[in-house]
Amino acid sequence: MLRSFISTAAAALVLAAPAVASAQAQADSFAYKGVSYSYTTETKGEEKIVRGTAYAGKVPFELHIRKKSVEGTFNDRPVSFTLNDVKKLGINVEAAK
C-alpha cells in the first residue's frame, strides 16, 4: 500500500504543480485505481505542502516536499521518500523553489 501511495502522491504532486503558483491554498481532486483523492496545495518558504484525504475522506495525508525529499503522513503513519524514488517511477516532480 505504501508503494501505491508513493505513486499516487507523486501523481498528486504532478497534477498540483501548475496550481501551486502562490502561497494561497489550491484545492483539487483526482481518482487513481478506483480511489478518490482530494487535496490542497500551498507553498511555504522552500517547501510545497500537499494536504488531503483518500478513500472517500477516511484516510488523511500530508506531504512536505522539499528540494530532495518528501516527508509526511499517510493514514496518520509517517512516510518519507526521496524525489529520486518518485522519478524512478517515471514521474517528473518539481520541488518547491
CSV table of C-alpha atoms in Angstrom, one decimal, residues 24-96:
chain,number,residue,atom,x,y,z
A,24,GLN,CA,-2.7,30.6,-1.3
A,25,ALA,CA,-4.0,27.0,-0.9
A,26,GLN,CA,-5.3,25.4,-4.1
A,27,ALA,CA,-7.9,22.7,-3.9
A,28,ASP,CA,-8.1,19.8,-6.4
A,29,SER,CA,-9.0,16.1,-6.6
A,30,PHE,CA,-8.4,13.1,-8.8
A,31,ALA,CA,-9.1,9.3,-8.9
A,32,TYR,CA,-6.4,6.7,-9.2
A,33,LYS,CA,-7.2,2.9,-9.4
A,34,GLY,CA,-10.7,3.5,-8.1
A,35,VAL,CA,-9.6,5.6,-5.1
A,36,SER,CA,-10.7,9.3,-4.9
A,37,TYR,CA,-8.1,11.8,-3.6
A,38,SER,CA,-8.9,15.4,-2.7
A,39,TYR,CA,-6.2,17.7,-1.6
A,40,THR,CA,-5.0,21.3,-1.2
A,41,THR,CA,-1.5,22.5,-2.0
A,42,GLU,CA,0.4,25.5,-0.9
A,43,THR,CA,4.0,26.7,-0.9
A,44,LYS,CA,5.6,28.0,2.3
A,45,GLY,CA,9.1,29.1,2.0
A,46,GLU,CA,11.1,26.4,0.3
A,47,GLU,CA,8.6,23.6,0.7
A,48,LYS,CA,5.4,22.6,-1.1
A,49,ILE,CA,2.7,21.2,1.2
A,50,VAL,CA,0.0,18.8,0.0
A,51,ARG,CA,-2.8,18.0,2.4
A,52,GLY,CA,-5.8,15.9,1.7
A,53,THR,CA,-7.8,12.7,2.1
A,54,ALA,CA,-8.2,9.4,0.3
A,55,TYR,CA,-10.7,6.6,0.4
A,56,ALA,CA,-13.8,8.9,0.5
A,57,GLY,CA,-12.3,11.2,3.0
A,58,LYS,CA,-11.5,8.5,5.5
A,59,VAL,CA,-7.7,8.5,5.2
A,60,PRO,CA,-5.8,11.8,5.8
A,61,PHE,CA,-2.4,12.6,4.3
A,62,GLU,CA,0.0,15.5,4.5
A,63,LEU,CA,3.2,15.7,2.4
A,64,HIS,CA,6.0,18.2,2.7
A,65,ILE,CA,8.0,18.3,-0.5
A,66,ARG,CA,11.5,19.8,-0.2
A,67,LYS,CA,14.4,20.0,-2.7
A,68,LYS,CA,15.3,16.3,-2.5
A,69,SER,CA,12.9,14.7,-0.2
A,70,VAL,CA,9.2,14.2,0.7
A,71,GLU,CA,8.1,13.6,4.3
A,72,GLY,CA,4.7,13.5,5.9
A,73,THR,CA,2.0,11.2,7.0
A,74,PHE,CA,-0.5,8.9,5.3
A,75,ASN,CA,-3.3,7.5,7.4
A,76,ASP,CA,-1.5,9.0,10.4
A,77,ARG,CA,1.6,7.0,9.8
A,78,PRO,CA,4.9,8.6,8.9
A,79,VAL,CA,6.1,8.3,5.3
A,80,SER,CA,9.3,9.6,3.7
A,81,PHE,CA,11.0,9.1,0.4
A,82,THR,CA,13.3,11.0,-1.9
A,83,LEU,CA,12.3,12.8,-5.1
A,84,ASN,CA,14.6,10.3,-6.9
A,85,ASP,CA,12.3,7.5,-5.7
A,86,VAL,CA,9.4,9.3,-7.4
A,87,LYS,CA,11.4,9.9,-10.5
A,88,LYS,CA,12.3,6.2,-10.7
A,89,LEU,CA,8.6,5.6,-11.1
A,90,GLY,CA,8.7,7.7,-14.3
A,91,ILE,CA,7.0,10.7,-12.8
A,92,ASN,CA,8.5,14.2,-13.2
A,93,VAL,CA,8.1,16.2,-10.0
A,94,GLU,CA,9.3,19.6,-9.3
A,95,ALA,CA,10.2,20.5,-5.7
A,96,ALA,CA,9.3,23.9,-4.3
